[in-house]
């Protein structure tokens, strides 16, 4: 059986992988704000003591994964599947950013820089098929960082003036 030229087994696999990844996102959401390692030896010990599945994150991740496979489909080559792979990798990170920011109003630097590094990796991988796409992606990254830095420098300057020279 095929839905949108993709075999139903891929959707079932996306559902199962989405549930596992959703639970890992919940684990990362507890560890990242405390500046602890996300993957460490104490995962099994802590999960044995207090394992509570986060069904909302598991369901949201599974639905997003199934939607991504429906929208992008499964292509024949690795380069043709780069958009799908990119969004499959970035989905748990963006969900983690959303949840941590909603609960604690912070975004951990490790997560922010990891997303930035993944952007560089995918810019390089897109460069294997077309250099023009890579140049556009790198210029887009520079423009976003310019906007981000301009916003933060302006905000820091305003805070400095409000605090009469005291942060």
Short mmCIF file of C-alpha atoms in Angstrom, two decimals:
data_model
loop_
_atom_site.label_atom_id
_atom_site.label_comp_id
_atom_site.label_asym_id
_atom_site.label_seq_id
_atom_site.Cartn_x
_atom_site.Cartn_y
_atom_site.Cartn_z
CA UNK A 1 0.00 0.00 0.00
CA UNK A 2 1.33 3.44 -0.96
CA UNK A 3 0.40 6.91 0.25
CA UNK A 4 1.84 9.74 -1.85
CA UNK A 5 4.20 7.25 -3.57
CA UNK A 6 5.70 6.21 -0.20
CA UNK A 7 5.23 2.72 1.19
CA UNK A 8 3.15 2.51 4.39
CA UNK A 9 6.07 0.83 6.21
CA UNK A 10 7.99 4.15 6.10
CA UNK A 11 5.11 5.86 7.88
CA UNK A 12 5.00 3.15 10.54
CA UNK A 13 8.79 3.43 10.98
CA UNK A 14 8.43 7.23 11.28
CA UNK A 15 5.78 6.73 13.96
CA UNK A 16 8.01 4.43 16.02
CA UNK A 17 11.16 6.50 15.56
CA UNK A 18 9.18 9.67 16.34
CA UNK A 19 8.02 8.21 19.64
CA UNK A 20 11.57 7.23 20.61
CA UNK A 21 12.97 10.60 19.56
CA UNK A 22 10.16 12.40 21.42
CA UNK A 23 11.11 10.62 24.62
CA UNK A 24 14.77 11.52 24.04
CA UNK A 25 13.73 15.16 23.55
CA UNK A 26 12.01 15.01 26.94
CA UNK A 27 15.23 13.64 28.43
CA UNK A 28 17.27 16.40 26.78
CA UNK A 29 14.84 19.05 28.03
CA UNK A 30 15.57 18.01 31.60
CA UNK A 31 19.34 17.85 31.15
CA UNK A 32 20.19 20.81 28.88
CA UNK A 33 19.09 23.67 31.20
CA UNK A 34 21.16 22.14 34.01
CA UNK A 35 24.27 22.08 31.75
CA UNK A 36 24.58 18.30 32.09
CA UNK A 37 25.55 15.81 29.41
CA UNK A 38 22.53 14.61 27.51
CA UNK A 39 24.02 11.20 26.71
CA UNK A 40 25.82 9.78 29.71
CA UNK A 41 26.13 6.64 31.81
CA UNK A 42 23.44 7.66 34.28
CA UNK A 43 20.62 7.55 31.70
CA UNK A 44 19.72 3.95 32.54
CA UNK A 45 19.98 4.53 36.28
CA UNK A 46 17.78 7.65 36.27
CA UNK A 47 15.26 6.09 33.91
CA UNK A 48 14.94 3.05 36.15
CA UNK A 49 14.13 5.28 39.12
CA UNK A 50 11.66 7.70 37.56
CA UNK A 51 10.58 6.80 34.04
CA UNK A 52 7.57 8.84 33.02
CA UNK A 53 6.90 8.97 29.29
CA UNK A 54 6.00 12.36 27.89
CA UNK A 55 3.18 11.35 25.56
CA UNK A 56 2.66 14.85 24.20
CA UNK A 57 6.22 15.19 22.89
CA UNK A 58 6.15 11.63 21.59
CA UNK A 59 2.92 12.27 19.71
CA UNK A 60 4.01 15.67 18.36
CA UNK A 61 7.33 14.31 17.12
CA UNK A 62 5.66 11.31 15.48
CA UNK A 63 3.08 13.48 13.72
CA UNK A 64 5.76 15.88 12.48
CA UNK A 65 7.89 12.98 11.20
CA UNK A 66 4.93 11.43 9.37
CA UNK A 67 4.04 14.85 7.92
CA UNK A 68 7.61 15.38 6.72
CA UNK A 69 7.66 12.02 4.98
CA UNK A 70 4.29 12.79 3.40
CA UNK A 71 5.40 16.23 2.17
CA UNK A 72 8.93 15.42 0.99
CA UNK A 73 8.54 11.73 0.13
CA UNK A 74 11.38 9.23 -0.13
CA UNK A 75 13.64 9.81 -3.14
CA UNK A 76 16.20 7.51 -4.74
CA UNK A 77 19.44 9.35 -3.90
CA UNK A 78 20.93 10.79 -0.73
CA UNK A 79 21.27 14.28 -2.22
CA UNK A 80 17.60 14.26 -3.26
CA UNK A 81 16.60 13.38 0.33
CA UNK A 82 18.63 16.17 1.97
CA UNK A 83 15.58 18.33 2.68
CA UNK A 84 13.85 15.44 4.43
CA UNK A 85 16.97 14.51 6.42
CA UNK A 86 17.57 18.14 7.39
CA UNK A 87 14.08 18.55 8.83
CA UNK A 88 14.16 15.14 10.52
CA UNK A 89 17.33 16.18 12.35
CA UNK A 90 16.21 19.72 13.18
CA UNK A 91 12.72 18.78 14.41
CA UNK A 92 13.78 17.43 17.83
CA UNK A 93 16.15 20.34 18.37
CA UNK A 94 13.50 22.92 17.58
CA UNK A 95 10.98 21.11 19.79
CA UNK A 96 13.54 21.17 22.58
CA UNK A 97 14.14 24.89 22.04
CA UNK A 98 10.39 25.52 22.18
CA UNK A 99 9.82 23.52 25.37
CA UNK A 100 12.86 24.87 27.26
CA UNK A 101 12.11 28.44 26.21
CA UNK A 102 8.45 28.07 27.22
CA UNK A 103 9.29 26.67 30.66
CA UNK A 104 12.46 28.60 31.60
CA UNK A 105 12.68 31.51 29.11
CA UNK A 106 16.21 30.49 28.08
CA UNK A 107 17.72 28.78 25.06
CA UNK A 108 20.84 26.77 25.94
CA UNK A 109 23.92 27.85 23.99
CA UNK A 110 24.88 24.26 23.25
CA UNK A 111 21.60 23.73 21.46
CA UNK A 112 21.81 27.02 19.57
CA UNK A 113 25.35 26.35 18.38
CA UNK A 114 24.53 22.76 17.45
CA UNK A 115 21.75 23.99 15.17
CA UNK A 116 24.21 26.48 13.64
CA UNK A 117 26.80 23.73 13.05
CA UNK A 118 24.19 21.50 11.41
CA UNK A 119 23.42 24.39 9.06
CA UNK A 120 27.09 24.44 8.00
CA UNK A 121 27.12 20.68 7.45
CA UNK A 122 24.02 20.81 5.26
CA UNK A 123 25.39 23.80 3.34
CA UNK A 124 28.45 21.68 2.56
CA UNK A 125 26.30 18.68 1.57
CA UNK A 126 24.15 20.85 -0.72
CA UNK A 127 27.42 22.08 -2.23
CA UNK A 128 28.06 18.58 -3.53
CA UNK A 129 25.20 19.05 -5.98
CA UNK A 130 25.29 22.80 -6.62
CA UNK A 131 27.71 25.48 -5.47
CA UNK A 132 25.14 28.24 -6.08
CA UNK A 133 22.82 26.73 -3.46
CA UNK A 134 25.67 26.63 -0.94
CA UNK A 135 26.59 30.26 -1.59
CA UNK A 136 22.96 31.30 -1.08
CA UNK A 137 22.72 29.28 2.14
CA UNK A 138 25.93 30.76 3.55
CA UNK A 139 24.85 34.30 2.65
CA UNK A 140 21.50 33.64 4.34
CA UNK A 141 23.33 32.43 7.48
CA UNK A 142 25.47 35.57 7.51
CA UNK A 143 22.39 37.78 7.14
CA UNK A 144 20.64 36.01 10.04
CA UNK A 145 23.71 36.32 12.25
CA UNK A 146 24.05 39.99 11.31
CA UNK A 147 20.44 40.59 12.35
CA UNK A 148 20.91 38.59 15.55
CA UNK A 149 24.08 40.48 16.53
CA UNK A 150 22.58 43.87 15.66
CA UNK A 151 19.56 43.10 17.84
CA UNK A 152 21.70 41.97 20.78
CA UNK A 153 24.17 44.86 20.58
CA UNK A 154 21.27 47.33 20.50
CA UNK A 155 19.61 45.57 23.45
CA UNK A 156 22.85 45.52 25.46
CA UNK A 157 23.37 49.24 24.74
CA UNK A 158 19.85 50.10 25.93
CA UNK A 159 20.28 48.02 29.09
CA UNK A 160 23.64 49.70 29.77
CA UNK A 161 22.07 53.16 29.47
CA UNK A 162 19.08 52.22 31.65
CA UNK A 163 21.33 50.82 34.33
CA UNK A 164 23.51 53.97 34.35
CA UNK A 165 26.56 51.96 33.35
CA UNK A 166 25.73 48.96 35.55
CA UNK A 167 24.60 45.74 33.86
#
